[in-house]
GROMACS .gro file of C-alpha atoms in nm:
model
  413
    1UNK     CA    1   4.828   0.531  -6.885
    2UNK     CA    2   4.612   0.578  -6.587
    3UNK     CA    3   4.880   0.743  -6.375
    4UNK     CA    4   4.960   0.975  -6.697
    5UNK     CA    5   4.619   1.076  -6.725
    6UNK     CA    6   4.532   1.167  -6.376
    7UNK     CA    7   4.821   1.384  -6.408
    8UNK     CA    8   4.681   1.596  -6.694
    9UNK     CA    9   4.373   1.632  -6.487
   10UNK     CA   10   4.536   1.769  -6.230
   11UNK     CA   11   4.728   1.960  -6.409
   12UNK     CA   12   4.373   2.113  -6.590
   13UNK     CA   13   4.259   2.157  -6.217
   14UNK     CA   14   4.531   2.398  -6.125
   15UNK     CA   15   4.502   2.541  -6.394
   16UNK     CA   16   4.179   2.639  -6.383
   17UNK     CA   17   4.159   2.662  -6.020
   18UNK     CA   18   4.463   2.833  -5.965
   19UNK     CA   19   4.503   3.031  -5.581
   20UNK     CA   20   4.531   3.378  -5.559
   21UNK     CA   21   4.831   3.558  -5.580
   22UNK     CA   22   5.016   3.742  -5.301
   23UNK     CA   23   4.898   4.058  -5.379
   24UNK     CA   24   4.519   3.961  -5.433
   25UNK     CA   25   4.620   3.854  -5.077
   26UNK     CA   26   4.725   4.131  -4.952
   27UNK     CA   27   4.436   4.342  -5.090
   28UNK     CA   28   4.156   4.104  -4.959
   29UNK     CA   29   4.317   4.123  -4.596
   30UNK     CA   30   4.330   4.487  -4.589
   31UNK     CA   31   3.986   4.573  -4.690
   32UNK     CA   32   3.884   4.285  -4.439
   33UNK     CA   33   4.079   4.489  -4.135
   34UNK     CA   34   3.973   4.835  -4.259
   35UNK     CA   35   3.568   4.751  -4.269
   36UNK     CA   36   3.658   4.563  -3.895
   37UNK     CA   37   3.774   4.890  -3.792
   38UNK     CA   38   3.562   5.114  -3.899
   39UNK     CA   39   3.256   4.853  -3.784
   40UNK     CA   40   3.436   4.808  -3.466
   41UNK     CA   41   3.463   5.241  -3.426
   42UNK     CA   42   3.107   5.313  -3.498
   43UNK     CA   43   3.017   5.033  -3.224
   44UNK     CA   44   3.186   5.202  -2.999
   45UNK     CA   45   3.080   5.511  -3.035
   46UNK     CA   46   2.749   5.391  -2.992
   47UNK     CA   47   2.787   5.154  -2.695
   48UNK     CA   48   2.975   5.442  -2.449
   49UNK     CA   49   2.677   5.644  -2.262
   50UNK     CA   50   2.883   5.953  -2.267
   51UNK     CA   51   2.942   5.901  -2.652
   52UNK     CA   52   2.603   5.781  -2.724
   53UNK     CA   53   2.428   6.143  -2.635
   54UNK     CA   54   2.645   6.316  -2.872
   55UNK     CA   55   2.528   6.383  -3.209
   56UNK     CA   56   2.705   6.208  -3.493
   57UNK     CA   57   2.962   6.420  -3.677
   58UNK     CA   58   3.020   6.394  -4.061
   59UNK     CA   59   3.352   6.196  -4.016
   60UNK     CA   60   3.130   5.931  -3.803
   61UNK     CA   61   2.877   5.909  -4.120
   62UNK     CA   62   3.167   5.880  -4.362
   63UNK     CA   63   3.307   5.607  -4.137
   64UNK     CA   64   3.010   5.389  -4.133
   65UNK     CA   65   2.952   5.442  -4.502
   66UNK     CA   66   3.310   5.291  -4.544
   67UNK     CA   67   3.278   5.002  -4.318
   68UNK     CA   68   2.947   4.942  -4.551
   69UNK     CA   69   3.102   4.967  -4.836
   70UNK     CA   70   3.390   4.740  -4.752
   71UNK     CA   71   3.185   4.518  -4.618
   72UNK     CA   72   3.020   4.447  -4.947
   73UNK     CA   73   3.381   4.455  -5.111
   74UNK     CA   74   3.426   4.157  -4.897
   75UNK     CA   75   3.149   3.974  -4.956
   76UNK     CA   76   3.192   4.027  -5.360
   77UNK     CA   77   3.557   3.870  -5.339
   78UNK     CA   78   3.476   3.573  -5.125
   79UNK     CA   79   3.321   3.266  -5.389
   80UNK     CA   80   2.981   3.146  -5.306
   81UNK     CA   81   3.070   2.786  -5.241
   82UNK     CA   82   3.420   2.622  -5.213
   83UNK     CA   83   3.516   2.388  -5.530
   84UNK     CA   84   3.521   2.004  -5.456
   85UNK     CA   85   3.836   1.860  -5.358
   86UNK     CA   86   3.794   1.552  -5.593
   87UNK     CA   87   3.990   1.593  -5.914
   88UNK     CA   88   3.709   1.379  -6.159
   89UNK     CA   89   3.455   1.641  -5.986
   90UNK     CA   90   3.654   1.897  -6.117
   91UNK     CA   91   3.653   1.784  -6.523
   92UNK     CA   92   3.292   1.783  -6.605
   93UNK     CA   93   3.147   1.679  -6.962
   94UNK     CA   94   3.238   1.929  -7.198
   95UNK     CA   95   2.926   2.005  -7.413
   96UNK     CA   96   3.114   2.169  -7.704
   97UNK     CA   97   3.014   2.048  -8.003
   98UNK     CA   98   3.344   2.035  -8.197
   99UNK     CA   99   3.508   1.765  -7.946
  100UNK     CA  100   3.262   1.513  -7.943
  101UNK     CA  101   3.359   1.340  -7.626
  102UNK     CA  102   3.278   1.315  -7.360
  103UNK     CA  103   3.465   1.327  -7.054
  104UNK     CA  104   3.353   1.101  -6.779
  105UNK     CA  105   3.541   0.939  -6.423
  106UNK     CA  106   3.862   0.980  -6.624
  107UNK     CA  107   3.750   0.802  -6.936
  108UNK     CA  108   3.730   0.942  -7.273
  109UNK     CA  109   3.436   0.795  -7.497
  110UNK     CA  110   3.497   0.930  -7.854
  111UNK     CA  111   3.177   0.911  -8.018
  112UNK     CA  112   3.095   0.832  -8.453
  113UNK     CA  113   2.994   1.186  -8.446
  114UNK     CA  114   3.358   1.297  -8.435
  115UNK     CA  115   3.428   1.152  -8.743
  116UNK     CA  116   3.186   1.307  -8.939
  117UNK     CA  117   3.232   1.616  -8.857
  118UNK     CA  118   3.619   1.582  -8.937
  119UNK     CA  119   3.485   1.450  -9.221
  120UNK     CA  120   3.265   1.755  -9.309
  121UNK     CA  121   3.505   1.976  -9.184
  122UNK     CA  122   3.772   1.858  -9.452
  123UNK     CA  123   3.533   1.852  -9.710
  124UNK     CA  124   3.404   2.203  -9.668
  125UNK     CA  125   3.790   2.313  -9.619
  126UNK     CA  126   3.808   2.185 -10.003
  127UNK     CA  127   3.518   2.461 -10.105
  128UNK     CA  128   3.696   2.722  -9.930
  129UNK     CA  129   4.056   2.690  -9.997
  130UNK     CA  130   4.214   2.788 -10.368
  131UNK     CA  131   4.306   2.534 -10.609
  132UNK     CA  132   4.606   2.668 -10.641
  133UNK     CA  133   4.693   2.647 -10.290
  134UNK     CA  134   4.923   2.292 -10.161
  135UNK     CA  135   4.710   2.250  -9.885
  136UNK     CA  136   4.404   2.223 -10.108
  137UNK     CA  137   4.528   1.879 -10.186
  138UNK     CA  138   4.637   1.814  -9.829
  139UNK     CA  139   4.275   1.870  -9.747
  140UNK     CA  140   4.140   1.628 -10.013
  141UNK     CA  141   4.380   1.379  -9.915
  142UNK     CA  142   4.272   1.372  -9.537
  143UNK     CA  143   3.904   1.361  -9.666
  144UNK     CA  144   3.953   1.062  -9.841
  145UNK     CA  145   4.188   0.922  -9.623
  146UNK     CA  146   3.895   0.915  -9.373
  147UNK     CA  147   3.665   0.787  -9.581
  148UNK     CA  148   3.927   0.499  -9.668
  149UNK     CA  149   3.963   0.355  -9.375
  150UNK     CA  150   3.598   0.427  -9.270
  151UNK     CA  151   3.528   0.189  -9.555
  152UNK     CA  152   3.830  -0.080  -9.484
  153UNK     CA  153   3.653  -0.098  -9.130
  154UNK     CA  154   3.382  -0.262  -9.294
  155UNK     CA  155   3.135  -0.125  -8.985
  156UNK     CA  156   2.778  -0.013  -9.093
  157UNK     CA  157   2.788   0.282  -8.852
  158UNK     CA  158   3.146   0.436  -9.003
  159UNK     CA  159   2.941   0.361  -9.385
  160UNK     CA  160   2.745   0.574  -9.324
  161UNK     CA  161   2.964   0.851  -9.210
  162UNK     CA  162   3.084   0.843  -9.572
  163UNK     CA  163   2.715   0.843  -9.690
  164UNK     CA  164   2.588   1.143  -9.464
  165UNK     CA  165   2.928   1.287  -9.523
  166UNK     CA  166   2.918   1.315  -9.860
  167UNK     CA  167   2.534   1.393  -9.900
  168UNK     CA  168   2.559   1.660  -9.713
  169UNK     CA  169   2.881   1.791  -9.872
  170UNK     CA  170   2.733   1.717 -10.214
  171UNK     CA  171   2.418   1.943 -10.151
  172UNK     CA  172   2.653   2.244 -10.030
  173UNK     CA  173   2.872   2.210 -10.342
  174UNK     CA  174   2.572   2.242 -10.566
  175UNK     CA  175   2.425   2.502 -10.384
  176UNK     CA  176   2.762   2.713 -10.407
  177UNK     CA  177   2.765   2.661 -10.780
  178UNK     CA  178   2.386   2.783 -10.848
  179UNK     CA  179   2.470   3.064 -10.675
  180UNK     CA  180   2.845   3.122 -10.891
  181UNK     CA  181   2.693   3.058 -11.174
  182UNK     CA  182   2.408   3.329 -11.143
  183UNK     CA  183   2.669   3.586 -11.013
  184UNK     CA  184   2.866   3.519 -11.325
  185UNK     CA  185   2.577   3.522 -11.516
  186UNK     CA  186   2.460   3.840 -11.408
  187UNK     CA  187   2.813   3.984 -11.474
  188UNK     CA  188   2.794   3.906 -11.832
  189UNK     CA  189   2.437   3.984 -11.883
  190UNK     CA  190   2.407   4.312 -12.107
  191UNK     CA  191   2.164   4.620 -11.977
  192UNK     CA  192   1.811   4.565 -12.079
  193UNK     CA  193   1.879   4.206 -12.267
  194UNK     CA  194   1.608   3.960 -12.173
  195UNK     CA  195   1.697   3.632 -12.051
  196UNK     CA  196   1.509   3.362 -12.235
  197UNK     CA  197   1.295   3.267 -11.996
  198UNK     CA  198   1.095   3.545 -12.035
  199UNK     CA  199   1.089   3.495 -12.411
  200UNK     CA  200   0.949   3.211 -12.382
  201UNK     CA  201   0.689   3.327 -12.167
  202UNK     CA  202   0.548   3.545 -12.463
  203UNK     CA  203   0.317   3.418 -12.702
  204UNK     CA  204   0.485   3.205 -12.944
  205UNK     CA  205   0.778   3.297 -12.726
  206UNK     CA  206   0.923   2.920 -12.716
  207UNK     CA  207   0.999   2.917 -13.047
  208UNK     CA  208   1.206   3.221 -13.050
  209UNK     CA  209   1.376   3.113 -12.757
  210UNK     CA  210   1.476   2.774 -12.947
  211UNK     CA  211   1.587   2.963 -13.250
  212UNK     CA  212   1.796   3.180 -13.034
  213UNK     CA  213   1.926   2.862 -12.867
  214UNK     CA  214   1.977   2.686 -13.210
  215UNK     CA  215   2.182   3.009 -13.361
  216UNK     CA  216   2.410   3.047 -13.031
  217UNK     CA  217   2.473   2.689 -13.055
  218UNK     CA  218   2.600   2.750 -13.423
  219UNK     CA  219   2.852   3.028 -13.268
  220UNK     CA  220   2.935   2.806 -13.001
  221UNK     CA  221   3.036   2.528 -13.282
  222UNK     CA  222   3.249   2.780 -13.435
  223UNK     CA  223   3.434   2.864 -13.184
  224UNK     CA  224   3.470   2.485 -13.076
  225UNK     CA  225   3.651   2.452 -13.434
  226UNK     CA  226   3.835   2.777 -13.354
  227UNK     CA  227   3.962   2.621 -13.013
  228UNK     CA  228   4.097   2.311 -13.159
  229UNK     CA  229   4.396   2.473 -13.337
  230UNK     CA  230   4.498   2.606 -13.003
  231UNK     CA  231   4.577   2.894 -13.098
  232UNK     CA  232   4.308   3.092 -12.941
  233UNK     CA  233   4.241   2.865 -12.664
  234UNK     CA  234   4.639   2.922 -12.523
  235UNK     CA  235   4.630   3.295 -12.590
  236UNK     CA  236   4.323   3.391 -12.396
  237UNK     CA  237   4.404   3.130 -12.113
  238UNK     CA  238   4.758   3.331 -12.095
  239UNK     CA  239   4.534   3.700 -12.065
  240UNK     CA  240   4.323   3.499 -11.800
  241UNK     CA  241   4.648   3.354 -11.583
  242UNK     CA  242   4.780   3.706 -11.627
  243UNK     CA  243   4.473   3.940 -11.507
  244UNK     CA  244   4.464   3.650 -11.215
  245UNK     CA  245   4.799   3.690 -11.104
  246UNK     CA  246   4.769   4.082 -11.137
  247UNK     CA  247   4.476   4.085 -10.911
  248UNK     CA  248   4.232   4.060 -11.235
  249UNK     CA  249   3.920   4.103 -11.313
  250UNK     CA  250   3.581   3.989 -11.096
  251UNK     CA  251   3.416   3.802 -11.382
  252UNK     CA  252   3.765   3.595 -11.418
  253UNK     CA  253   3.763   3.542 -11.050
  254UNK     CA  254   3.387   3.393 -11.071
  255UNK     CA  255   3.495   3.129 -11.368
  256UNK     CA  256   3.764   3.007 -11.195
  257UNK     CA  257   3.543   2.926 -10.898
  258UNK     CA  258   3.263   2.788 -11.089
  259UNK     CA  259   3.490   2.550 -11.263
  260UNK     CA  260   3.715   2.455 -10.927
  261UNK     CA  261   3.328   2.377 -10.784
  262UNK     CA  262   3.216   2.168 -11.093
  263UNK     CA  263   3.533   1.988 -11.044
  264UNK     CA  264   3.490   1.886 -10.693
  265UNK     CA  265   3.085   1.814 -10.744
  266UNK     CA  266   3.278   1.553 -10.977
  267UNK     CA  267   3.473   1.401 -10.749
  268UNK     CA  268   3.224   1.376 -10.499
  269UNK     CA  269   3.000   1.208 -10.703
  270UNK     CA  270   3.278   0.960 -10.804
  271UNK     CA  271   3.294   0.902 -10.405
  272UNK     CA  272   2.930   0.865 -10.384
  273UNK     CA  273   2.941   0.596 -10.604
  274UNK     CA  274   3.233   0.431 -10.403
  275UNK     CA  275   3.073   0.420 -10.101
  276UNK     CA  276   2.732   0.329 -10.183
  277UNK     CA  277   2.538   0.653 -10.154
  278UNK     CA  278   2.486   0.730 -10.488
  279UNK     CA  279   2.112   0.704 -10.499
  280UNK     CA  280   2.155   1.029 -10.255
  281UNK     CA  281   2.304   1.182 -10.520
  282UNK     CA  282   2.085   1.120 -10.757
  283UNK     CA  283   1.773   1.272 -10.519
  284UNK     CA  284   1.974   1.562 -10.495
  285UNK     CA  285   2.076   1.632 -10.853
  286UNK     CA  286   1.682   1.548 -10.950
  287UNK     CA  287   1.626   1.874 -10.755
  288UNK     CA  288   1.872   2.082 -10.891
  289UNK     CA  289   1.660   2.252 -11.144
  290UNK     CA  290   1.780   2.582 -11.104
  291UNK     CA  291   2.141   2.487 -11.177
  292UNK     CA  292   2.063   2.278 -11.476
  293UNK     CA  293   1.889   2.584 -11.592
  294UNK     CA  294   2.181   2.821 -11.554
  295UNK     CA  295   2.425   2.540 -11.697
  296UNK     CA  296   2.331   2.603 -12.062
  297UNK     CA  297   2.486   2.932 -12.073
  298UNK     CA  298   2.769   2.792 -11.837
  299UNK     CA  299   3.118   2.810 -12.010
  300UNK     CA  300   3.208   2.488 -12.220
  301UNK     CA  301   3.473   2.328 -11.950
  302UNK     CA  302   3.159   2.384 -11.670
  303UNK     CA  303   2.934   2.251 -11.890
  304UNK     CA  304   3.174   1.900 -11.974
  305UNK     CA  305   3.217   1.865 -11.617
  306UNK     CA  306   2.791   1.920 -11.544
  307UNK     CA  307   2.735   1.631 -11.818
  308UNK     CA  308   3.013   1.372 -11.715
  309UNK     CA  309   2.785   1.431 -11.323
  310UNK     CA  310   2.449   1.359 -11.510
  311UNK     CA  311   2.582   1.090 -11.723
  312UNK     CA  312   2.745   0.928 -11.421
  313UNK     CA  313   2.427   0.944 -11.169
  314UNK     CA  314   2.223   0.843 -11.510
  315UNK     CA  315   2.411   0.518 -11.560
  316UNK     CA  316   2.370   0.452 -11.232
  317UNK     CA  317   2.010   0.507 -11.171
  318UNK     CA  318   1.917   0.250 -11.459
  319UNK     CA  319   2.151  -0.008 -11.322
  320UNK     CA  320   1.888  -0.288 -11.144
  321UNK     CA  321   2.005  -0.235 -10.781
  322UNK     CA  322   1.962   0.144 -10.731
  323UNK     CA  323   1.650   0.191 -10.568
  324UNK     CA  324   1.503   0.533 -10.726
  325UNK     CA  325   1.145   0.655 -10.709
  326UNK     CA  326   1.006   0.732 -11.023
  327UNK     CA  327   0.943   1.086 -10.962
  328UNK     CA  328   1.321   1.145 -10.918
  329UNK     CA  329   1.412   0.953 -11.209
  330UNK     CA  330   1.165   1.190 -11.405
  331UNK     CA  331   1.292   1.492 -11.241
  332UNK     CA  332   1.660   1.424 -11.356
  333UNK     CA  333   1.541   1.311 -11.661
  334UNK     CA  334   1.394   1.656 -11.696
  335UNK     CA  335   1.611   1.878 -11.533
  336UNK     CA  336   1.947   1.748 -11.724
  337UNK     CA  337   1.874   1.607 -12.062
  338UNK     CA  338   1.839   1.979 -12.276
  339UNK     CA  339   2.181   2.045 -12.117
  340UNK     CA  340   2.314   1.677 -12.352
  341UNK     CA  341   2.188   1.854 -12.605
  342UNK     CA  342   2.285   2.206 -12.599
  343UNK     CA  343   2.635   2.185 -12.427
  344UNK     CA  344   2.970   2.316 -12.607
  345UNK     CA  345   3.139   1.975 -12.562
  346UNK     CA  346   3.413   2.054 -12.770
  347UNK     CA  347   3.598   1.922 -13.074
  348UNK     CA  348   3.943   1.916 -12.948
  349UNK     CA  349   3.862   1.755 -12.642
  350UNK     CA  350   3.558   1.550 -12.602
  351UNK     CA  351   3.407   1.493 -12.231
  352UNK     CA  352   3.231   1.158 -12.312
  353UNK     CA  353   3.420   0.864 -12.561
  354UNK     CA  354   3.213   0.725 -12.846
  355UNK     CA  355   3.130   0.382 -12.630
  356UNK     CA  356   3.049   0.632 -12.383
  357UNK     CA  357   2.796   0.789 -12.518
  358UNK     CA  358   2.638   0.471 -12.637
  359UNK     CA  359   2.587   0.402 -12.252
  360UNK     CA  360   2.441   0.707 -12.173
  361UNK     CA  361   2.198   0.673 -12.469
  362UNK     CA  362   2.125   0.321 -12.293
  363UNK     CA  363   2.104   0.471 -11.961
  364UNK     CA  364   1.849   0.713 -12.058
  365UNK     CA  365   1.626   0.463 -12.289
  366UNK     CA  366   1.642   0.189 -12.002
  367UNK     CA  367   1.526   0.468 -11.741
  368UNK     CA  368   1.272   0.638 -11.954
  369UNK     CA  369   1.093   0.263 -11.985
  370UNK     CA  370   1.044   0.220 -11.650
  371UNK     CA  371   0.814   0.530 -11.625
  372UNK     CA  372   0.462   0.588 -11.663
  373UNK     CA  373   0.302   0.683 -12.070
  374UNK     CA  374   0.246   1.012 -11.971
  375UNK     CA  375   0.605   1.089 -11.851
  376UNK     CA  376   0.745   0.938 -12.095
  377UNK     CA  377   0.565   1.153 -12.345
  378UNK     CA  378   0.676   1.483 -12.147
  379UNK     CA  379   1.034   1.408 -12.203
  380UNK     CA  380   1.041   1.255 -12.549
  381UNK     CA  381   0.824   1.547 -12.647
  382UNK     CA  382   1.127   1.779 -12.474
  383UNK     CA  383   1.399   1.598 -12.624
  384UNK     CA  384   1.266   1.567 -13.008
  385UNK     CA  385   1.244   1.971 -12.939
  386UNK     CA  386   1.574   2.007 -12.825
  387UNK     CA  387   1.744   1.752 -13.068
  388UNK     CA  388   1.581   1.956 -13.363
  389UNK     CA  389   1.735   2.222 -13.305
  390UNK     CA  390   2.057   2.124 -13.202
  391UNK     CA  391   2.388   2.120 -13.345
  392UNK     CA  392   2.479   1.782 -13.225
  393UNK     CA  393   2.388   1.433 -13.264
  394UNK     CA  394   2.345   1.271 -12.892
  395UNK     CA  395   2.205   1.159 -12.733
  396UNK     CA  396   1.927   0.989 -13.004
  397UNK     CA  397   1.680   0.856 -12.795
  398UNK     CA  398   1.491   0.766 -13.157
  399UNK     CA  399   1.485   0.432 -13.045
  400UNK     CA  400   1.265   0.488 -12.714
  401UNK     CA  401   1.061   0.740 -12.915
  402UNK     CA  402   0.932   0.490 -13.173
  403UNK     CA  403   0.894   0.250 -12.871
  404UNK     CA  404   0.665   0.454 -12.688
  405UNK     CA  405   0.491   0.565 -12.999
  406UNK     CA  406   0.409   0.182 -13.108
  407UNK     CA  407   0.287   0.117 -12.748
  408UNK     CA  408   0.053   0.414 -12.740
  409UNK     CA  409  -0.074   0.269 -13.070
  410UNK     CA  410  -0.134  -0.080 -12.926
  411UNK     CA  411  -0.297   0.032 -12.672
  412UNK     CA  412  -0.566   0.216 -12.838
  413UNK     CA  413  -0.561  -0.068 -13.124
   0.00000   0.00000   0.00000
């Protein structure tokens, strides 16, 4: 192995430090004789008495400016100092980034930064290459092959590749979405409509924004029953697979994205849990405000895919081992319940079984305990809003909203 390797440095070595050619040769020698000449001629001239007297001609000045000038031709093509002879003098550490070794007296010491960033690199290779595309599950599967047998090694440092792996990969995914989701958004916006936001700003302004949110979630039942005969649902996905494969529209473009995204923000979190990072995942999704905000106008499959995240990191933050400030549990608390209550879950094909949603409804009461009266007021007040004017029936949190109310009583009692 030793023999093999010296081999390939030499080999680098002439490479890189091949001789010159014959005719570099050939050029370098004659410039050398021609400046010796012409140095040689104007010394002469000079040194002869009878010579010397005699004024210098235009030939002599063009002489001299040649030997000058080849001179300095010379001295350009000659290196400043002569390479060192020893071959491990010749491969120096490499400081690119991307390797992650370094090179040193022959020996290669791979470093745990190498992994990770294969690790990245595969997982943002999954954000950037098409669903539809074979080597987007050739991707996935070298990403979690990684993180596989980072895990099977059972060494702290490789852990936490996973964990700063998928943090990081987690953030980027949600970031792309927030910014899908307001491009499609702002595709199907109509001229001079108002979001809702603003609405509410105006006096009064909330309850017109919860009556508009009560009477779209009416449509959006409607068309829930419409989908389940599948009628509707298979002809529009046909006109959508069509315009894609004939180049399409933009806005059908966007949707597909948004949903590939949601999809993989999925299976990242799944990961997350796997490997013991989840409570990154939950500080993350607690700050994802402006994406919850954008999700309740997000189309119905988005939207399934957004609540099976927050149910997941939900269950999981109430679980006794997961370590979560209470600020963050507030925040996601915050952020993500109105989208329980106002999502198009479907008829057809629910995102969340019936024990499911008992958990969640668990999840949330257990988690909404644990924080201070004042907090818990804040988001009981928010959810008794939203659940009023909702079409559906989860999550009731009635049972942690007669809780807090009998405590608050006690307490002034």
């Amino acid at each position: 192995m030793s023999s093999s390797r010296e081999l390939q440095y030499l080999e680098y070595t002439y490479r890189n430090n091949r001789p010159t050619t014959g005719l570099l040769n050939s050029i370098f020698m004659t410039t050398v004789n021609t400046a010796a000449r012409s140095l040689v001629s104007v010394a002469t001239t000079a040194s002869t008495p009878e010579l010397a007297s005699r004024r210098w001609s235009a030939s002599d000045h063009l002489s001299f400016a040649s030997g000058l000038l080849t001179a300095a031709a010379e001295k350009a093509l000659v290196p400043a100092s002569a390479p060192s002879s020893s071959s491990t003098a010749l491969v120096k550490y490499s400081g690119s980034a991307d390797l992650g070794t370094m090179v040193c007296d022959g020996v290669d010491v791979p470093s745990v930064n190498s992994l990770g960033r294969a690790l990245c690199h595969a997982l943002a290779l999954m954000n950037e290459i098409p669903v539809t595309s074979r080597k987007y599950q050739f991707a996935m599967g070298m990403a979690e092959k990684i993180m596989e047998e980072n895990a099977q090694s059972c060494n702290v440092e490789l852990l936490d590749v996973n964990r700063v792996a998928l943090a990081s990969s987690f953030a980027r995914t949600t970031t792309r979405l927030h910014d899908s989701l307001k491009r499609s958004r702002t595709a199907d916006e109509p001229v001079g409509g108002l979001p809702l936001r603003l609405v509410s700003a105006l006096p009064l302004g909330g309850y017109v924004a919860s009556y508009v949110r009560g009477v779209s979630t009416c449509i959006n039942t409607v068309r829930s029953l419409a989908d389940m005969t599948g009628n509707l649902l298979s002809q529009s996905r046909r006109r959508e697979s069509a315009l894609v494969r004939a180049g399409g529209f933009q806005e059908n473009e966007v949707e597909l994205a948004v949903e590939k995204l949601a999809e993989e923000l999925l299976w990242m979190t799944e990961k997350l849990r796997r490997y013991g990072a989840v409570e990154e995942g939950i500080k993350r999704w607690s700050y994802a405000s402006g994406l919850a905000s954008l999700s309740l106008t997000a189309a119905p499959r988005v939207q399934g895919l957004l609540v099976k995240i927050s149910a997941l990191l939900i269950g999981e933050m109430a679980r006794d081992g997961t370590q979560v400030p209470g600020q963050v549990k507030f925040r996601l608390l915050a952020n993500w319940l109105p989208l329980f209550s106002h999502a198009r879950l479907g008829l057809a094909f629910p995102v969340l079984t019936g024990y499911e949603r008992v958990e969640v409804e668990r999840a949330i009461d257990k988690a909404i305990s644990t924080l201070p009266a004042l907090d818990q007021e804040i988001l009981l007040a928010n959810w008794l809003q939203d659940f009023s004017v909702s079409a559906t029936e989860w999550p009731n949190l009635t049972p942690a909203y007669d809780r807090w109310c009998n405590s608050t009583r006690q307490f002034v009692m």
